[in-house]
Amino acid sequence: MNNRANETEIKEAPILSVGYKSPFLLNELINAMPEAVIMADPDFNITGLNPVAESIYNLSLKDAVGKSLFNLIRFEILASPLSDAIRQLFDCGFWCGEVIYYTPKKQKLYFDSRCTLIKDELGNVTSIVLVNNNITKKIRQQRELLQVEKKYETVVESLSEGVVVIRKDGKISTANKKAIEILGLTKEEATGKVVASAVWKAVKEDNSVFPLEEFPAMVTLATGLEKTDVIM
C-alpha cells in the first residue's frame, strides 16, 4: 500500500488593526460608571459629563460643554494647592486626591478624585478625564466615630477606677489616668506592654505568684468569658 502525504499550504495570517476605538463603546462605558465623570480639553473646558456628574453637579451636558471647569464647578483640593495638582497632572500624566465640592446650597460633598491625561499617537494631550468617587458618607461616618471616641475618652478619663484597654494580642492599647497611677508607669511606658508578663510581679491575696495564664484579661481574651472580682 502506498502512503501519500497530505500537503497543506500555510499562509501568513492577516494583521488586524486595533488602533481604532469606537467612540460609542467608550461613551457607553463612561455613562455606565457609578462615579461622576467629567471630560475636558487641555485647557479644562468641559467636553462631556456622564449622567452621575450631571446629577451631582446639577448641570446639563448641553449647558456645560465649552465652559471652564473652574468657573462652572466650585471645588477645593485638600492637602495641596490647585496649581500643584495641575503641575503634577501635566508632569506625570495623572493626579489623585481628595476634593471638596460646594453645592449651590452651600453643602459640602467629598470626593476621591482621579484625573488622567489622554494623549494621541504623537504624545500630544487631547483631553482630560476626571473620575470622582463620592466619599461624603464615609467622611461623615469617620467624623461621627471620632466624636464618639472623644466622648468615650472624656468619660473614661473622669472615672475614679483604673481602666485599661487591651488588644487581642494581649498588649495594652491605652489606659486612663487612674490606671496609669496604679501601674506606676507613664502612658507611653504602659502602651504596647504585654498584660500577662512577669515584669508586673503580680501576686494573689496570699502573696503567692499570680500565674500568667490566670491573668483575668488573658482568660477573657482566650475564652470570651467575663472575669470579675479577681483580686491581684
JSON list of C-alpha atoms in Angstrom, two decimals:
[
{"chain": "A", "resi": 1, "resn": "MET", "atom": "CA", "xyz": [0.00, 0.00, 0.00]},
{"chain": "A", "resi": 2, "resn": "ASN", "atom": "CA", "xyz": [1.36, 3.38, -0.94]},
{"chain": "A", "resi": 3, "resn": "ASN", "atom": "CA", "xyz": [1.12, 6.14, 1.68]},
{"chain": "A", "resi": 4, "resn": "ARG", "atom": "CA", "xyz": [0.59, 9.59, 0.29]},
{"chain": "A", "resi": 5, "resn": "ALA", "atom": "CA", "xyz": [1.30, 12.61, 2.48]},
{"chain": "A", "resi": 6, "resn": "ASN", "atom": "CA", "xyz": [-1.23, 15.41, 2.52]},
{"chain": "A", "resi": 7, "resn": "GLU", "atom": "CA", "xyz": [0.35, 18.75, 1.84]},
{"chain": "A", "resi": 8, "resn": "THR", "atom": "CA", "xyz": [-1.13, 21.82, 3.50]},
{"chain": "A", "resi": 9, "resn": "GLU", "atom": "CA", "xyz": [-0.20, 25.29, 2.36]},
{"chain": "A", "resi": 10, "resn": "ILE", "atom": "CA", "xyz": [0.47, 27.56, 5.36]},
{"chain": "A", "resi": 11, "resn": "LYS", "atom": "CA", "xyz": [-0.40, 31.16, 4.71]},
{"chain": "A", "resi": 12, "resn": "GLU", "atom": "CA", "xyz": [0.55, 34.10, 6.89]},
{"chain": "A", "resi": 13, "resn": "ALA", "atom": "CA", "xyz": [-2.41, 35.44, 8.88]},
{"chain": "A", "resi": 14, "resn": "PRO", "atom": "CA", "xyz": [-3.51, 38.97, 8.06]},
{"chain": "A", "resi": 15, "resn": "ILE", "atom": "CA", "xyz": [-2.52, 41.67, 10.56]},
{"chain": "A", "resi": 16, "resn": "LEU", "atom": "CA", "xyz": [-5.54, 43.18, 12.29]},
{"chain": "A", "resi": 17, "resn": "SER", "atom": "CA", "xyz": [-5.60, 46.88, 13.02]},
{"chain": "A", "resi": 18, "resn": "VAL", "atom": "CA", "xyz": [-6.53, 47.63, 16.65]},
{"chain": "A", "resi": 19, "resn": "GLY", "atom": "CA", "xyz": [-5.83, 51.35, 16.55]},
{"chain": "A", "resi": 20, "resn": "TYR", "atom": "CA", "xyz": [-9.49, 52.29, 16.09]},
{"chain": "A", "resi": 21, "resn": "LYS", "atom": "CA", "xyz": [-11.69, 52.57, 19.16]},
{"chain": "A", "resi": 22, "resn": "SER", "atom": "CA", "xyz": [-15.40, 53.06, 18.82]},
{"chain": "A", "resi": 23, "resn": "PRO", "atom": "CA", "xyz": [-16.50, 56.31, 20.49]},
{"chain": "A", "resi": 24, "resn": "PHE", "atom": "CA", "xyz": [-19.90, 54.73, 21.02]},
{"chain": "A", "resi": 25, "resn": "LEU", "atom": "CA", "xyz": [-18.46, 51.93, 23.19]},
{"chain": "A", "resi": 26, "resn": "LEU", "atom": "CA", "xyz": [-16.40, 54.48, 25.16]},
{"chain": "A", "resi": 27, "resn": "ASN", "atom": "CA", "xyz": [-19.45, 56.65, 25.77]},
{"chain": "A", "resi": 28, "resn": "GLU", "atom": "CA", "xyz": [-21.47, 53.65, 26.90]},
{"chain": "A", "resi": 29, "resn": "LEU", "atom": "CA", "xyz": [-18.72, 52.69, 29.34]},
{"chain": "A", "resi": 30, "resn": "ILE", "atom": "CA", "xyz": [-18.45, 56.19, 30.81]},
{"chain": "A", "resi": 31, "resn": "ASN", "atom": "CA", "xyz": [-22.21, 56.58, 31.09]},
{"chain": "A", "resi": 32, "resn": "ALA", "atom": "CA", "xyz": [-22.44, 53.25, 32.95]},
{"chain": "A", "resi": 33, "resn": "MET", "atom": "CA", "xyz": [-19.81, 54.19, 35.53]},
{"chain": "A", "resi": 34, "resn": "PRO", "atom": "CA", "xyz": [-21.09, 54.77, 39.11]},
{"chain": "A", "resi": 35, "resn": "GLU", "atom": "CA", "xyz": [-18.61, 57.65, 39.60]},
{"chain": "A", "resi": 36, "resn": "ALA", "atom": "CA", "xyz": [-19.09, 61.22, 38.40]},
{"chain": "A", "resi": 37, "resn": "VAL", "atom": "CA", "xyz": [-17.03, 61.54, 35.20]},
{"chain": "A", "resi": 38, "resn": "ILE", "atom": "CA", "xyz": [-16.03, 64.89, 33.72]},
{"chain": "A", "resi": 39, "resn": "MET", "atom": "CA", "xyz": [-14.22, 65.19, 30.38]},
{"chain": "A", "resi": 40, "resn": "ALA", "atom": "CA", "xyz": [-12.40, 68.35, 29.41]},
{"chain": "A", "resi": 41, "resn": "ASP", "atom": "CA", "xyz": [-9.96, 69.69, 26.81]},
{"chain": "A", "resi": 42, "resn": "PRO", "atom": "CA", "xyz": [-6.33, 70.53, 27.77]},
{"chain": "A", "resi": 43, "resn": "ASP", "atom": "CA", "xyz": [-7.48, 73.98, 28.91]},
{"chain": "A", "resi": 44, "resn": "PHE", "atom": "CA", "xyz": [-10.05, 72.45, 31.27]},
{"chain": "A", "resi": 45, "resn": "ASN", "atom": "CA", "xyz": [-13.06, 73.45, 29.17]},
{"chain": "A", "resi": 46, "resn": "ILE", "atom": "CA", "xyz": [-15.74, 70.81, 29.68]},
{"chain": "A", "resi": 47, "resn": "THR", "atom": "CA", "xyz": [-16.41, 68.50, 26.74]},
{"chain": "A", "resi": 48, "resn": "GLY", "atom": "CA", "xyz": [-18.51, 65.83, 28.44]},
{"chain": "A", "resi": 49, "resn": "LEU", "atom": "CA", "xyz": [-20.36, 64.71, 31.56]},
{"chain": "A", "resi": 50, "resn": "ASN", "atom": "CA", "xyz": [-21.83, 61.34, 32.40]},
{"chain": "A", "resi": 51, "resn": "PRO", "atom": "CA", "xyz": [-25.33, 61.14, 33.99]},
{"chain": "A", "resi": 52, "resn": "VAL", "atom": "CA", "xyz": [-23.91, 60.80, 37.53]},
{"chain": "A", "resi": 53, "resn": "ALA", "atom": "CA", "xyz": [-21.90, 64.01, 37.10]},
{"chain": "A", "resi": 54, "resn": "GLU", "atom": "CA", "xyz": [-24.93, 65.84, 35.71]},
{"chain": "A", "resi": 55, "resn": "SER", "atom": "CA", "xyz": [-26.95, 64.79, 38.77]},
{"chain": "A", "resi": 56, "resn": "ILE", "atom": "CA", "xyz": [-24.30, 65.59, 41.41]},
{"chain": "A", "resi": 57, "resn": "TYR", "atom": "CA", "xyz": [-23.20, 68.93, 39.96]},
{"chain": "A", "resi": 58, "resn": "ASN", "atom": "CA", "xyz": [-26.74, 69.90, 38.93]},
{"chain": "A", "resi": 59, "resn": "LEU", "atom": "CA", "xyz": [-25.59, 70.57, 35.36]},
{"chain": "A", "resi": 60, "resn": "SER", "atom": "CA", "xyz": [-26.85, 69.53, 31.95]},
{"chain": "A", "resi": 61, "resn": "LEU", "atom": "CA", "xyz": [-24.35, 68.43, 29.33]},
{"chain": "A", "resi": 62, "resn": "LYS", "atom": "CA", "xyz": [-25.77, 70.98, 26.90]},
{"chain": "A", "resi": 63, "resn": "ASP", "atom": "CA", "xyz": [-25.18, 73.90, 29.30]},
{"chain": "A", "resi": 64, "resn": "ALA", "atom": "CA", "xyz": [-21.76, 72.69, 30.47]},
{"chain": "A", "resi": 65, "resn": "VAL", "atom": "CA", "xyz": [-19.99, 71.97, 27.18]},
{"chain": "A", "resi": 66, "resn": "GLY", "atom": "CA", "xyz": [-17.39, 74.61, 26.30]},
{"chain": "A", "resi": 67, "resn": "LYS", "atom": "CA", "xyz": [-17.44, 76.22, 29.72]},
{"chain": "A", "resi": 68, "resn": "SER", "atom": "CA", "xyz": [-14.43, 76.35, 32.05]},
{"chain": "A", "resi": 69, "resn": "LEU", "atom": "CA", "xyz": [-14.43, 73.66, 34.73]},
{"chain": "A", "resi": 70, "resn": "PHE", "atom": "CA", "xyz": [-13.09, 76.16, 37.27]},
{"chain": "A", "resi": 71, "resn": "ASN", "atom": "CA", "xyz": [-15.85, 78.69, 36.58]},
{"chain": "A", "resi": 72, "resn": "LEU", "atom": "CA", "xyz": [-18.69, 76.17, 36.47]},
{"chain": "A", "resi": 73, "resn": "ILE", "atom": "CA", "xyz": [-17.88, 73.91, 39.42]},
{"chain": "A", "resi": 74, "resn": "ARG", "atom": "CA", "xyz": [-16.77, 75.30, 42.77]},
{"chain": "A", "resi": 75, "resn": "PHE", "atom": "CA", "xyz": [-14.37, 72.93, 44.47]},
{"chain": "A", "resi": 76, "resn": "GLU", "atom": "CA", "xyz": [-11.35, 72.84, 46.74]},
{"chain": "A", "resi": 77, "resn": "ILE", "atom": "CA", "xyz": [-8.45, 70.39, 46.68]},
{"chain": "A", "resi": 78, "resn": "LEU", "atom": "CA", "xyz": [-7.37, 69.09, 50.08]},
{"chain": "A", "resi": 79, "resn": "ALA", "atom": "CA", "xyz": [-3.70, 68.77, 51.06]},
{"chain": "A", "resi": 80, "resn": "SER", "atom": "CA", "xyz": [-2.27, 70.77, 48.14]},
{"chain": "A", "resi": 81, "resn": "PRO", "atom": "CA", "xyz": [-2.85, 73.97, 46.13]},
{"chain": "A", "resi": 82, "resn": "LEU", "atom": "CA", "xyz": [-4.67, 73.68, 42.80]},
{"chain": "A", "resi": 83, "resn": "SER", "atom": "CA", "xyz": [-1.55, 74.85, 40.96]},
{"chain": "A", "resi": 84, "resn": "ASP", "atom": "CA", "xyz": [0.48, 71.95, 42.38]},
{"chain": "A", "resi": 85, "resn": "ALA", "atom": "CA", "xyz": [-2.18, 69.45, 41.34]},
{"chain": "A", "resi": 86, "resn": "ILE", "atom": "CA", "xyz": [-2.24, 70.79, 37.77]},
{"chain": "A", "resi": 87, "resn": "ARG", "atom": "CA", "xyz": [1.56, 70.73, 37.61]},
{"chain": "A", "resi": 88, "resn": "GLN", "atom": "CA", "xyz": [1.64, 67.09, 38.74]},
{"chain": "A", "resi": 89, "resn": "LEU", "atom": "CA", "xyz": [-1.09, 66.19, 36.24]},
{"chain": "A", "resi": 90, "resn": "PHE", "atom": "CA", "xyz": [0.88, 67.50, 33.26]},
{"chain": "A", "resi": 91, "resn": "ASP", "atom": "CA", "xyz": [4.24, 66.29, 34.56]},
{"chain": "A", "resi": 92, "resn": "CYS", "atom": "CA", "xyz": [3.17, 62.74, 35.45]},
{"chain": "A", "resi": 93, "resn": "GLY", "atom": "CA", "xyz": [0.05, 62.26, 33.33]},
{"chain": "A", "resi": 94, "resn": "PHE", "atom": "CA", "xyz": [-2.23, 61.76, 36.33]},
{"chain": "A", "resi": 95, "resn": "TRP", "atom": "CA", "xyz": [-3.26, 63.20, 39.68]},
{"chain": "A", "resi": 96, "resn": "CYS", "atom": "CA", "xyz": [-5.33, 61.79, 42.53]},
{"chain": "A", "resi": 97, "resn": "GLY", "atom": "CA", "xyz": [-6.51, 63.20, 45.84]},
{"chain": "A", "resi": 98, "resn": "GLU", "atom": "CA", "xyz": [-9.48, 64.27, 47.90]},
{"chain": "A", "resi": 99, "resn": "VAL", "atom": "CA", "xyz": [-11.64, 67.18, 46.77]},
{"chain": "A", "resi": 100, "resn": "ILE", "atom": "CA", "xyz": [-14.46, 69.14, 48.40]},
{"chain": "A", "resi": 101, "resn": "TYR", "atom": "CA", "xyz": [-17.28, 70.25, 46.10]},
{"chain": "A", "resi": 102, "resn": "TYR", "atom": "CA", "xyz": [-19.57, 73.05, 47.23]},
{"chain": "A", "resi": 103, "resn": "THR", "atom": "CA", "xyz": [-23.17, 72.66, 46.05]},
{"chain": "A", "resi": 104, "resn": "PRO", "atom": "CA", "xyz": [-25.34, 75.65, 45.09]},
{"chain": "A", "resi": 105, "resn": "LYS", "atom": "CA", "xyz": [-26.98, 75.21, 48.54]},
{"chain": "A", "resi": 106, "resn": "LYS", "atom": "CA", "xyz": [-23.53, 75.59, 50.15]},
{"chain": "A", "resi": 107, "resn": "GLN", "atom": "CA", "xyz": [-23.35, 71.94, 51.18]},
{"chain": "A", "resi": 108, "resn": "LYS", "atom": "CA", "xyz": [-20.01, 70.12, 51.17]},
{"chain": "A", "resi": 109, "resn": "LEU", "atom": "CA", "xyz": [-19.53, 66.90, 49.21]},
{"chain": "A", "resi": 110, "resn": "TYR", "atom": "CA", "xyz": [-16.28, 64.96, 49.50]},
{"chain": "A", "resi": 111, "resn": "PHE", "atom": "CA", "xyz": [-14.77, 63.13, 46.53]},
{"chain": "A", "resi": 112, "resn": "ASP", "atom": "CA", "xyz": [-11.87, 60.79, 45.95]},
{"chain": "A", "resi": 113, "resn": "SER", "atom": "CA", "xyz": [-10.79, 62.28, 42.62]},
{"chain": "A", "resi": 114, "resn": "ARG", "atom": "CA", "xyz": [-8.60, 60.76, 39.88]},
{"chain": "A", "resi": 115, "resn": "CYS", "atom": "CA", "xyz": [-7.52, 62.90, 36.97]},
{"chain": "A", "resi": 116, "resn": "THR", "atom": "CA", "xyz": [-5.81, 61.45, 33.86]},
{"chain": "A", "resi": 117, "resn": "LEU", "atom": "CA", "xyz": [-4.40, 62.91, 30.64]},
{"chain": "A", "resi": 118, "resn": "ILE", "atom": "CA", "xyz": [-5.43, 61.37, 27.32]},
{"chain": "A", "resi": 119, "resn": "LYS", "atom": "CA", "xyz": [-2.80, 61.63, 24.58]},
{"chain": "A", "resi": 120, "resn": "ASP", "atom": "CA", "xyz": [-2.76, 60.94, 20.83]},
{"chain": "A", "resi": 121, "resn": "GLU", "atom": "CA", "xyz": [-0.21, 58.79, 18.98]},
{"chain": "A", "resi": 122, "resn": "LEU", "atom": "CA", "xyz": [2.25, 61.69, 18.88]},
{"chain": "A", "resi": 123, "resn": "GLY", "atom": "CA", "xyz": [2.06, 62.22, 22.65]},
{"chain": "A", "resi": 124, "resn": "ASN", "atom": "CA", "xyz": [0.01, 65.40, 22.49]},
{"chain": "A", "resi": 125, "resn": "VAL", "atom": "CA", "xyz": [-2.61, 65.90, 25.19]},
{"chain": "A", "resi": 126, "resn": "THR", "atom": "CA", "xyz": [-6.06, 65.72, 23.61]},
{"chain": "A", "resi": 127, "resn": "SER", "atom": "CA", "xyz": [-8.30, 65.59, 26.66]},
{"chain": "A", "resi": 128, "resn": "ILE", "atom": "CA", "xyz": [-8.52, 65.26, 30.43]},
{"chain": "A", "resi": 129, "resn": "VAL", "atom": "CA", "xyz": [-10.73, 62.75, 32.24]},
{"chain": "A", "resi": 130, "resn": "LEU", "atom": "CA", "xyz": [-11.74, 63.34, 35.85]},
{"chain": "A", "resi": 131, "resn": "VAL", "atom": "CA", "xyz": [-13.32, 60.44, 37.75]},
{"chain": "A", "resi": 132, "resn": "ASN", "atom": "CA", "xyz": [-14.86, 61.46, 41.08]},
{"chain": "A", "resi": 133, "resn": "ASN", "atom": "CA", "xyz": [-15.98, 58.93, 43.67]},
{"chain": "A", "resi": 134, "resn": "ASN", "atom": "CA", "xyz": [-18.38, 60.38, 46.25]},
{"chain": "A", "resi": 135, "resn": "ILE", "atom": "CA", "xyz": [-16.98, 59.56, 49.72]},
{"chain": "A", "resi": 136, "resn": "THR", "atom": "CA", "xyz": [-19.13, 62.04, 51.66]},
{"chain": "A", "resi": 137, "resn": "LYS", "atom": "CA", "xyz": [-20.88, 59.29, 53.63]},
{"chain": "A", "resi": 138, "resn": "LYS", "atom": "CA", "xyz": [-17.56, 57.70, 54.58]},
{"chain": "A", "resi": 139, "resn": "ILE", "atom": "CA", "xyz": [-16.08, 61.03, 55.73]},
{"chain": "A", "resi": 140, "resn": "ARG", "atom": "CA", "xyz": [-19.16, 61.80, 57.85]},
{"chain": "A", "resi": 141, "resn": "GLN", "atom": "CA", "xyz": [-19.04, 58.36, 59.46]},
{"chain": "A", "resi": 142, "resn": "GLN", "atom": "CA", "xyz": [-15.37, 58.84, 60.30]},
{"chain": "A", "resi": 143, "resn": "ARG", "atom": "CA", "xyz": [-16.11, 62.20, 61.91]},
{"chain": "A", "resi": 144, "resn": "GLU", "atom": "CA", "xyz": [-19.04, 60.79, 63.89]},
{"chain": "A", "resi": 145, "resn": "LEU", "atom": "CA", "xyz": [-16.83, 57.93, 65.10]},
{"chain": "A", "resi": 146, "resn": "LEU", "atom": "CA", "xyz": [-14.13, 60.40, 66.13]},
{"chain": "A", "resi": 147, "resn": "GLN", "atom": "CA", "xyz": [-16.69, 62.41, 68.13]},
{"chain": "A", "resi": 148, "resn": "VAL", "atom": "CA", "xyz": [-17.91, 59.23, 69.87]},
{"chain": "A", "resi": 149, "resn": "GLU", "atom": "CA", "xyz": [-14.32, 58.25, 70.68]},
{"chain": "A", "resi": 150, "resn": "LYS", "atom": "CA", "xyz": [-13.63, 61.69, 72.15]},
{"chain": "A", "resi": 151, "resn": "LYS", "atom": "CA", "xyz": [-16.76, 61.50, 74.33]},
{"chain": "A", "resi": 152, "resn": "TYR", "atom": "CA", "xyz": [-15.78, 57.99, 75.44]},
{"chain": "A", "resi": 153, "resn": "GLU", "atom": "CA", "xyz": [-12.26, 59.16, 76.27]},
{"chain": "A", "resi": 154, "resn": "THR", "atom": "CA", "xyz": [-13.61, 62.06, 78.33]},
{"chain": "A", "resi": 155, "resn": "VAL", "atom": "CA", "xyz": [-15.88, 59.75, 80.33]},
{"chain": "A", "resi": 156, "resn": "VAL", "atom": "CA", "xyz": [-13.20, 57.13, 80.90]},
{"chain": "A", "resi": 157, "resn": "GLU", "atom": "CA", "xyz": [-10.61, 59.70, 81.98]},
{"chain": "A", "resi": 158, "resn": "SER", "atom": "CA", "xyz": [-13.01, 61.08, 84.58]},
{"chain": "A", "resi": 159, "resn": "LEU", "atom": "CA", "xyz": [-13.57, 57.69, 86.26]},
{"chain": "A", "resi": 160, "resn": "SER", "atom": "CA", "xyz": [-12.07, 57.05, 89.70]},
{"chain": "A", "resi": 161, "resn": "GLU", "atom": "CA", "xyz": [-11.37, 53.42, 88.67]},
{"chain": "A", "resi": 162, "resn": "GLY", "atom": "CA", "xyz": [-8.41, 52.36, 86.59]},
{"chain": "A", "resi": 163, "resn": "VAL", "atom": "CA", "xyz": [-9.40, 51.39, 83.04]},
{"chain": "A", "resi": 164, "resn": "VAL", "atom": "CA", "xyz": [-7.04, 49.53, 80.71]},
{"chain": "A", "resi": 165, "resn": "VAL", "atom": "CA", "xyz": [-7.91, 48.74, 77.08]},
{"chain": "A", "resi": 166, "resn": "ILE", "atom": "CA", "xyz": [-6.20, 45.56, 75.87]},
{"chain": "A", "resi": 167, "resn": "ARG", "atom": "CA", "xyz": [-5.81, 44.46, 72.25]},
{"chain": "A", "resi": 168, "resn": "LYS", "atom": "CA", "xyz": [-6.47, 40.88, 71.15]},
{"chain": "A", "resi": 169, "resn": "ASP", "atom": "CA", "xyz": [-2.72, 40.24, 71.11]},
{"chain": "A", "resi": 170, "resn": "GLY", "atom": "CA", "xyz": [-2.65, 40.87, 74.87]},
{"chain": "A", "resi": 171, "resn": "LYS", "atom": "CA", "xyz": [-0.92, 44.24, 74.67]},
{"chain": "A", "resi": 172, "resn": "ILE", "atom": "CA", "xyz": [-2.16, 47.45, 76.27]},
{"chain": "A", "resi": 173, "resn": "SER", "atom": "CA", "xyz": [-3.75, 49.79, 73.74]},
{"chain": "A", "resi": 174, "resn": "THR", "atom": "CA", "xyz": [-4.47, 52.64, 76.14]},
{"chain": "A", "resi": 175, "resn": "ALA", "atom": "CA", "xyz": [-5.19, 53.33, 79.80]},
{"chain": "A", "resi": 176, "resn": "ASN", "atom": "CA", "xyz": [-6.85, 56.13, 81.72]},
{"chain": "A", "resi": 177, "resn": "LYS", "atom": "CA", "xyz": [-5.10, 58.40, 84.21]},
{"chain": "A", "resi": 178, "resn": "LYS", "atom": "CA", "xyz": [-6.11, 56.35, 87.27]},
{"chain": "A", "resi": 179, "resn": "ALA", "atom": "CA", "xyz": [-4.82, 53.10, 85.74]},
{"chain": "A", "resi": 180, "resn": "ILE", "atom": "CA", "xyz": [-1.51, 54.76, 84.93]},
{"chain": "A", "resi": 181, "resn": "GLU", "atom": "CA", "xyz": [-1.19, 55.82, 88.58]},
{"chain": "A", "resi": 182, "resn": "ILE", "atom": "CA", "xyz": [-1.93, 52.28, 89.79]},
{"chain": "A", "resi": 183, "resn": "LEU", "atom": "CA", "xyz": [0.56, 50.72, 87.36]},
{"chain": "A", "resi": 184, "resn": "GLY", "atom": "CA", "xyz": [3.23, 53.23, 88.32]},
{"chain": "A", "resi": 185, "resn": "LEU", "atom": "CA", "xyz": [4.07, 53.93, 84.67]},
{"chain": "A", "resi": 186, "resn": "THR", "atom": "CA", "xyz": [3.72, 56.76, 82.23]},
{"chain": "A", "resi": 187, "resn": "LYS", "atom": "CA", "xyz": [1.12, 56.37, 79.48]},
{"chain": "A", "resi": 188, "resn": "GLU", "atom": "CA", "xyz": [3.91, 55.95, 76.94]},
{"chain": "A", "resi": 189, "resn": "GLU", "atom": "CA", "xyz": [5.53, 53.19, 79.03]},
{"chain": "A", "resi": 190, "resn": "ALA", "atom": "CA", "xyz": [2.24, 51.33, 79.51]},
{"chain": "A", "resi": 191, "resn": "THR", "atom": "CA", "xyz": [1.14, 51.48, 75.87]},
{"chain": "A", "resi": 192, "resn": "GLY", "atom": "CA", "xyz": [2.21, 48.35, 74.00]},
{"chain": "A", "resi": 193, "resn": "LYS", "atom": "CA", "xyz": [3.17, 46.37, 77.12]},
{"chain": "A", "resi": 194, "resn": "VAL", "atom": "CA", "xyz": [2.01, 42.76, 77.36]},
{"chain": "A", "resi": 195, "resn": "VAL", "atom": "CA", "xyz": [-0.54, 42.34, 80.15]},
{"chain": "A", "resi": 196, "resn": "ALA", "atom": "CA", "xyz": [0.47, 38.77, 81.02]},
{"chain": "A", "resi": 197, "resn": "SER", "atom": "CA", "xyz": [4.12, 39.46, 81.74]},
{"chain": "A", "resi": 198, "resn": "ALA", "atom": "CA", "xyz": [6.37, 38.57, 84.66]},
{"chain": "A", "resi": 199, "resn": "VAL", "atom": "CA", "xyz": [7.59, 42.17, 84.84]},
{"chain": "A", "resi": 200, "resn": "TRP", "atom": "CA", "xyz": [4.33, 43.11, 86.62]},
{"chain": "A", "resi": 201, "resn": "LYS", "atom": "CA", "xyz": [5.25, 40.79, 89.55]},
{"chain": "A", "resi": 202, "resn": "ALA", "atom": "CA", "xyz": [1.56, 40.18, 90.25]},
{"chain": "A", "resi": 203, "resn": "VAL", "atom": "CA", "xyz": [0.58, 38.20, 93.35]},
{"chain": "A", "resi": 204, "resn": "LYS", "atom": "CA", "xyz": [-2.60, 36.77, 94.84]},
{"chain": "A", "resi": 205, "resn": "GLU", "atom": "CA", "xyz": [-4.06, 37.75, 98.23]},
{"chain": "A", "resi": 206, "resn": "ASP", "atom": "CA", "xyz": [-1.87, 35.16, 99.95]},
{"chain": "A", "resi": 207, "resn": "ASN", "atom": "CA", "xyz": [1.23, 36.66, 98.29]},
{"chain": "A", "resi": 208, "resn": "SER", "atom": "CA", "xyz": [1.68, 33.63, 96.02]},
{"chain": "A", "resi": 209, "resn": "VAL", "atom": "CA", "xyz": [2.70, 34.29, 92.43]},
{"chain": "A", "resi": 210, "resn": "PHE", "atom": "CA", "xyz": [-0.23, 35.02, 90.12]},
{"chain": "A", "resi": 211, "resn": "PRO", "atom": "CA", "xyz": [0.16, 32.59, 87.15]},
{"chain": "A", "resi": 212, "resn": "LEU", "atom": "CA", "xyz": [0.33, 34.38, 83.82]},
{"chain": "A", "resi": 213, "resn": "GLU", "atom": "CA", "xyz": [-2.26, 32.05, 82.29]},
{"chain": "A", "resi": 214, "resn": "GLU", "atom": "CA", "xyz": [-4.72, 33.09, 85.02]},
{"chain": "A", "resi": 215, "resn": "PHE", "atom": "CA", "xyz": [-4.48, 36.81, 84.35]},
{"chain": "A", "resi": 216, "resn": "PRO", "atom": "CA", "xyz": [-8.16, 37.90, 84.00]},
{"chain": "A", "resi": 217, "resn": "ALA", "atom": "CA", "xyz": [-7.58, 39.77, 80.76]},
{"chain": "A", "resi": 218, "resn": "MET", "atom": "CA", "xyz": [-5.87, 36.78, 79.13]},
{"chain": "A", "resi": 219, "resn": "VAL", "atom": "CA", "xyz": [-8.61, 34.37, 80.26]},
{"chain": "A", "resi": 220, "resn": "THR", "atom": "CA", "xyz": [-11.26, 36.66, 78.79]},
{"chain": "A", "resi": 221, "resn": "LEU", "atom": "CA", "xyz": [-9.35, 37.02, 75.53]},
{"chain": "A", "resi": 222, "resn": "ALA", "atom": "CA", "xyz": [-8.94, 33.25, 75.27]},
{"chain": "A", "resi": 223, "resn": "THR", "atom": "CA", "xyz": [-12.47, 32.23, 76.27]},
{"chain": "A", "resi": 224, "resn": "GLY", "atom": "CA", "xyz": [-14.63, 35.28, 75.65]},
{"chain": "A", "resi": 225, "resn": "LEU", "atom": "CA", "xyz": [-15.98, 34.91, 79.18]},
{"chain": "A", "resi": 226, "resn": "GLU", "atom": "CA", "xyz": [-16.21, 37.79, 81.63]},
{"chain": "A", "resi": 227, "resn": "LYS", "atom": "CA", "xyz": [-13.91, 37.72, 84.65]},
{"chain": "A", "resi": 228, "resn": "THR", "atom": "CA", "xyz": [-14.94, 39.77, 87.68]},
{"chain": "A", "resi": 229, "resn": "ASP", "atom": "CA", "xyz": [-13.97, 40.23, 91.32]},
{"chain": "A", "resi": 230, "resn": "VAL", "atom": "CA", "xyz": [-10.45, 38.90, 90.79]},
{"chain": "A", "resi": 231, "resn": "ILE", "atom": "CA", "xyz": [-8.03, 40.31, 93.34]},
{"chain": "A", "resi": 232, "resn": "MET", "atom": "CA", "xyz": [-4.43, 40.80, 92.24]}
]
